[in-house]
Amino acid sequence: MSRSLTFRKSFLTLGVALPLMSGAALAQTPPATPAAPATSPAAVPAVDPAKVIARVNGVDITEGDLAIASEDPALQMPNVPEEQKRELLTGYMIDLKLGAKAAEAAKVGSGAEFARKLAYNRDKTLLDEYLDQESKKAVTPEAARKLYDETVKSVPAEQEVRARHILVENEDEAKKIAARVKGGEDFAKVAGEVSKDPGSKTDGGDLGFFTKDRMVEPFAEAAFKLDPGQISDPVKSQFGWHVIKVEEKRTKPAPSFEETKDQVETYLARKAQQDLIMGLRKNAKIERLDDKGNLVEQKQP
């Protein structure tokens, strides 16, 4: 298992699932650096949530109403331009006010089922807001850096090799190629001429850095036994016959704080939320009933 992946998996405790990113992608794909603006952008003015943006039969729709609608998961429009999104949300709010007023007139909200739905949604909104507030308290720059530093220290060092290879179809051909490159011919040049691996041939057989688990076993075993500058005898794998040259060996670097910052913060937020819920359960009297109304024996969490 690669060190980057191990590092990220070490955040997976207490059932808090975090997204995992490929260690190879982090190692080989540097983040894009945006061009600096010619001038500093003007500060975005604060929006007054009480500002009225529309009226429906005398009922105000405000910027605050629009902001709440924009957070509704069912109304997410990630590929829609902001101006168009605002227009669509405003139209939705107009329809919502009209529909809600008509539903009231039809006494839709007078039944017991509606009351239960209303109570459920109120409880859910209260809990969501509470969890959000508490998680924000937990996600501080200091807490994020501390968790990152502690995790880096706990991850065992892992070796990486940077190697080139030449892939051919049979052993006789591989022996001839091994004799050529061991005799002094340029390995990269020979790889470009004869290698059957289209992914590395144009790069002189260069495979970049990899950990032992990233390659098939016969290839990995041979590559990690070589010292930098050494060339292997022919090695057979499921893909054919390889001649391998090791260029470098190193201890794989841990991903930087900036690379993992979002995942660290997500972990801190979710852990804070989970700890809060578990604490509430611990201090509560919780009773479950079976279909006959009898108490069910409670299992310890």
Coordinates of C-alpha atoms in Angstrom, one line a residue:
M1 CA 0.0 0.0 0.0
S2 CA 1.4 3.4 -1.0
R3 CA 2.3 5.8 1.8
S4 CA 0.0 8.5 0.5
L5 CA -2.9 6.0 0.6
T6 CA -1.9 4.8 4.0
F7 CA -1.7 8.3 5.2
R8 CA -5.2 9.1 4.1
K9 CA -6.6 5.8 5.4
S10 CA -5.3 6.6 8.9
F11 CA -7.9 9.3 9.1
L12 CA -10.6 6.6 8.8
T13 CA -11.5 5.9 12.4
L14 CA -14.8 5.8 14.3
G15 CA -16.6 5.0 11.1
V16 CA -15.9 8.4 9.6
A17 CA -15.5 7.9 5.9
L18 CA -13.4 10.3 4.0
P19 CA -12.8 10.5 0.2
L20 CA -9.6 8.9 -0.8
M21 CA -7.3 10.3 -3.5
S22 CA -4.8 8.3 -5.6
G23 CA -1.3 8.6 -4.3
A24 CA -0.1 8.4 -7.9
A25 CA -2.3 11.3 -8.9
L26 CA -0.9 13.4 -6.1
A27 CA 2.7 12.5 -7.0
Q28 CA 2.4 13.1 -10.7
T29 CA -0.2 15.8 -11.2
P30 CA 0.8 19.1 -9.5
P31 CA -2.0 21.4 -8.7
A32 CA -2.6 24.1 -11.3
T33 CA -1.4 27.5 -10.3
P34 CA -3.9 30.3 -11.2
A35 CA -2.5 33.3 -12.9
A36 CA -2.2 36.3 -10.7
P37 CA -4.8 39.0 -11.5
A38 CA -3.5 42.3 -13.0
T39 CA -5.2 44.2 -10.2
S40 CA -6.6 43.2 -6.9
P41 CA -10.3 42.3 -7.1
A42 CA -12.8 44.6 -5.5
A43 CA -14.2 43.4 -2.2
V44 CA -17.6 41.8 -2.6
P45 CA -20.2 43.9 -0.7
A46 CA -22.1 42.1 2.0
V47 CA -25.6 41.2 1.1
D48 CA -28.4 42.4 3.4
P49 CA -30.6 39.3 4.1
A50 CA -33.5 41.6 4.7
K51 CA -33.3 43.2 1.3
V52 CA -36.5 42.5 -0.7
I53 CA -36.0 41.1 -4.2
A54 CA -39.6 40.3 -5.1
R55 CA -43.1 40.3 -3.8
V56 CA -45.9 37.8 -4.4
N57 CA -49.4 39.1 -3.6
G58 CA -47.8 41.5 -1.1
V59 CA -45.6 38.8 0.5
D60 CA -41.9 39.7 0.5
I61 CA -39.1 37.5 -0.8
T62 CA -35.7 38.5 0.5
E63 CA -32.1 37.9 -0.1
G64 CA -32.1 35.7 3.0
D65 CA -34.8 33.6 1.5
L66 CA -32.8 33.2 -1.7
A67 CA -29.7 32.2 0.3
I68 CA -31.6 29.5 2.1
A69 CA -33.0 28.2 -1.2
S70 CA -29.5 28.1 -2.7
E71 CA -28.4 25.7 0.1
D72 CA -31.2 23.2 -0.7
P73 CA -29.5 20.0 -2.1
A74 CA -32.4 19.6 -4.5
L75 CA -31.8 23.0 -6.0
Q76 CA -28.0 22.7 -6.7
M77 CA -27.1 23.9 -10.2
P78 CA -23.3 23.5 -10.4
N79 CA -22.9 24.3 -14.1
V80 CA -25.3 27.2 -14.3
P81 CA -23.9 30.7 -14.4
E82 CA -24.6 32.7 -11.2
E83 CA -26.9 35.3 -12.8
Q84 CA -29.0 32.5 -14.4
K85 CA -29.0 30.5 -11.2
R86 CA -30.2 33.6 -9.2
E87 CA -33.1 34.1 -11.7
L88 CA -34.1 30.4 -11.5
L89 CA -34.0 30.5 -7.7
T90 CA -36.1 33.7 -7.6
G91 CA -38.7 32.0 -9.9
Y92 CA -38.7 29.0 -7.6
M93 CA -39.3 31.2 -4.6
I94 CA -42.2 32.9 -6.3
D95 CA -43.8 29.5 -7.2
L96 CA -43.1 28.3 -3.6
K97 CA -45.0 31.3 -2.1
L98 CA -47.9 30.9 -4.5
G99 CA -48.1 27.1 -4.0
A100 CA -47.8 27.3 -0.2
K101 CA -50.6 29.9 0.0
A102 CA -52.8 27.7 -2.2
A103 CA -52.0 24.7 -0.1
E104 CA -53.0 26.6 3.0
A105 CA -56.3 27.6 1.4
A106 CA -56.9 23.9 0.6
K107 CA -56.2 23.0 4.2
V108 CA -53.4 20.7 3.2
G109 CA -51.6 21.6 6.5
S110 CA -54.4 20.6 8.8
G111 CA -53.9 16.8 9.0
A112 CA -51.9 14.8 11.5
E113 CA -49.6 13.4 8.8
F114 CA -48.6 17.0 7.8
A115 CA -48.0 17.8 11.4
R116 CA -45.6 14.9 11.7
K117 CA -43.8 15.9 8.5
L118 CA -43.5 19.4 9.8
A119 CA -42.2 18.2 13.2
Y120 CA -39.7 16.0 11.4
N121 CA -38.4 18.7 9.2
R122 CA -38.1 21.2 12.1
D123 CA -36.1 18.6 14.1
K124 CA -33.9 17.9 11.2
T125 CA -33.2 21.5 10.5
L126 CA -32.4 22.2 14.1
L127 CA -30.0 19.2 14.3
D128 CA -28.3 20.2 11.0
E129 CA -27.7 23.7 12.2
Y130 CA -26.5 22.5 15.6
L131 CA -24.1 20.0 14.0
D132 CA -22.8 22.7 11.6
Q133 CA -22.2 25.1 14.5
E134 CA -20.3 22.6 16.6
S135 CA -18.2 21.2 13.7
K136 CA -17.1 24.7 12.8
K137 CA -15.7 25.1 16.4
A138 CA -13.7 21.9 15.9
V139 CA -12.2 22.9 12.5
T140 CA -9.5 25.3 13.4
P141 CA -6.1 25.9 11.7
E142 CA -4.4 24.7 14.9
A143 CA -6.4 21.5 15.1
A144 CA -5.9 20.7 11.4
R145 CA -2.2 21.1 11.6
K146 CA -1.9 19.1 14.8
L147 CA -3.9 16.2 13.3
Y148 CA -1.7 16.3 10.1
D149 CA 1.5 16.3 12.1
E150 CA 0.4 13.5 14.3
T151 CA -0.7 11.4 11.3
V152 CA 2.6 12.0 9.4
K153 CA 4.6 10.8 12.4
S154 CA 2.5 7.6 12.6
V155 CA 2.9 6.6 9.0
P156 CA 5.7 4.2 8.4
A157 CA 8.4 5.1 5.8
E158 CA 8.0 3.4 2.5
Q159 CA 10.5 2.9 -0.2
E160 CA 10.1 4.0 -3.8
V161 CA 12.1 3.2 -7.0
R162 CA 12.3 5.1 -10.2
A163 CA 13.1 2.7 -13.0
R164 CA 13.1 2.3 -16.8
H165 CA 12.3 -0.9 -18.6
I166 CA 12.3 -2.5 -22.0
L167 CA 9.5 -4.9 -22.7
V168 CA 9.8 -7.6 -25.4
E169 CA 7.9 -10.7 -26.3
N170 CA 10.5 -13.5 -25.7
E171 CA 13.5 -14.4 -23.6
D172 CA 16.0 -14.6 -26.4
E173 CA 15.2 -11.1 -27.5
A174 CA 15.4 -9.9 -23.9
K175 CA 18.9 -11.5 -23.4
K176 CA 20.2 -9.8 -26.5
I177 CA 18.8 -6.4 -25.3
A178 CA 20.3 -7.0 -21.8
A179 CA 23.7 -7.6 -23.4
R180 CA 23.4 -4.4 -25.4
V181 CA 22.6 -2.1 -22.5
K182 CA 24.9 -3.8 -20.1
G183 CA 27.6 -3.4 -22.7
G184 CA 27.2 0.4 -22.7
E185 CA 24.4 1.3 -25.1
D186 CA 22.1 4.0 -23.9
F187 CA 19.2 2.4 -22.1
A188 CA 16.6 5.1 -23.0
K189 CA 17.6 5.0 -26.7
V190 CA 17.3 1.2 -26.9
A191 CA 13.9 1.4 -25.1
G192 CA 12.7 3.9 -27.7
E193 CA 13.8 1.6 -30.5
V194 CA 12.5 -1.8 -29.4
S195 CA 10.3 -1.7 -26.3
K196 CA 6.7 -3.0 -26.8
D197 CA 5.4 -0.9 -23.9
P198 CA 3.5 2.0 -25.6
G199 CA 3.1 3.8 -22.3
S200 CA 6.8 4.3 -21.5
K201 CA 8.5 3.7 -24.9
T202 CA 8.4 7.4 -25.9
D203 CA 10.0 8.3 -22.5
G204 CA 12.9 6.0 -22.9
G205 CA 11.2 3.3 -20.8
D206 CA 10.8 5.6 -17.8
L207 CA 8.1 4.5 -15.4
G208 CA 8.7 7.2 -12.8
F209 CA 8.6 6.5 -9.1
F210 CA 6.6 3.6 -7.8
T211 CA 6.2 1.6 -4.6
K212 CA 6.5 -2.2 -4.6
D213 CA 2.8 -2.8 -4.5
R214 CA 2.2 -0.8 -7.7
M215 CA 3.9 -3.3 -10.0
V216 CA 3.4 -7.0 -10.8
E217 CA 5.3 -9.2 -8.4
P218 CA 8.2 -10.5 -10.6
F219 CA 8.9 -7.1 -11.9
A220 CA 8.7 -5.4 -8.5
E221 CA 10.9 -8.0 -6.8
A222 CA 13.6 -7.6 -9.4
A223 CA 13.5 -3.8 -9.5
F224 CA 13.7 -3.4 -5.7
K225 CA 16.8 -5.7 -5.5
L226 CA 18.7 -3.5 -7.9
D227 CA 20.9 -0.5 -6.8
P228 CA 20.7 2.8 -8.7
G229 CA 22.5 2.4 -12.1
Q230 CA 22.2 -1.4 -12.1
I231 CA 20.5 -3.3 -14.9
S232 CA 18.6 -6.6 -14.4
D233 CA 18.8 -9.9 -16.3
P234 CA 15.6 -10.6 -18.2
V235 CA 12.5 -10.8 -16.0
K236 CA 9.3 -12.6 -17.0
S237 CA 5.9 -11.2 -16.1
Q238 CA 2.4 -11.7 -17.5
F239 CA 3.1 -8.9 -20.0
G240 CA 6.3 -10.4 -21.5
W241 CA 10.0 -10.1 -20.8
H242 CA 11.5 -7.1 -19.1
V243 CA 15.0 -5.6 -18.9
I244 CA 15.0 -3.2 -16.0
K245 CA 17.3 -0.3 -15.0
V246 CA 16.9 1.4 -11.6
E247 CA 17.6 5.2 -11.8
E248 CA 16.9 6.2 -8.2
K249 CA 15.7 5.0 -4.8
R250 CA 14.1 7.1 -2.1
T251 CA 11.8 7.1 0.9
K252 CA 8.4 8.1 -0.4
P253 CA 7.5 11.6 0.8
A254 CA 4.2 12.1 2.7
P255 CA 1.6 14.3 1.0
S256 CA 1.9 17.9 2.1
F257 CA -0.5 19.6 4.5
E258 CA -1.9 21.6 1.6
E259 CA -2.6 18.4 -0.4
T260 CA -4.6 16.9 2.5
K261 CA -6.0 20.0 4.1
D262 CA -9.5 19.5 2.8
Q263 CA -9.6 15.9 3.9
V264 CA -8.2 16.7 7.4
E265 CA -10.8 19.4 7.9
T266 CA -13.6 17.1 6.7
Y267 CA -12.4 14.5 9.2
L268 CA -12.4 17.0 12.0
A269 CA -15.9 18.2 11.2
R270 CA -17.4 14.7 10.9
K271 CA -15.6 13.5 14.0
A272 CA -16.9 16.5 16.0
Q273 CA -20.5 15.7 14.8
Q274 CA -20.2 12.0 15.6
D275 CA -18.8 12.7 19.0
L276 CA -21.6 15.1 19.7
I277 CA -24.3 12.6 18.7
M278 CA -22.6 9.8 20.7
G279 CA -22.4 12.1 23.7
L280 CA -26.1 12.9 23.5
R281 CA -27.0 9.2 23.3
K282 CA -24.7 8.3 26.2
N283 CA -26.5 10.8 28.5
A284 CA -30.1 10.0 27.3
K285 CA -32.6 7.4 28.4
I286 CA -33.5 5.6 25.2
E287 CA -36.2 3.0 25.1
R288 CA -37.2 0.9 22.1
L289 CA -40.4 -1.1 21.9
D290 CA -41.3 -4.2 19.9
D291 CA -44.5 -4.6 17.9
K292 CA -46.4 -5.6 21.1
G293 CA -45.3 -2.5 23.0
N294 CA -42.7 -4.3 25.2
L295 CA -39.3 -2.8 25.9
V296 CA -36.5 -4.2 23.8
E297 CA -33.2 -5.0 25.5
Q298 CA -30.8 -2.3 24.6
K299 CA -27.4 -3.1 23.1
Q300 CA -24.4 -1.1 24.3
P301 CA -23.1 1.1 21.4

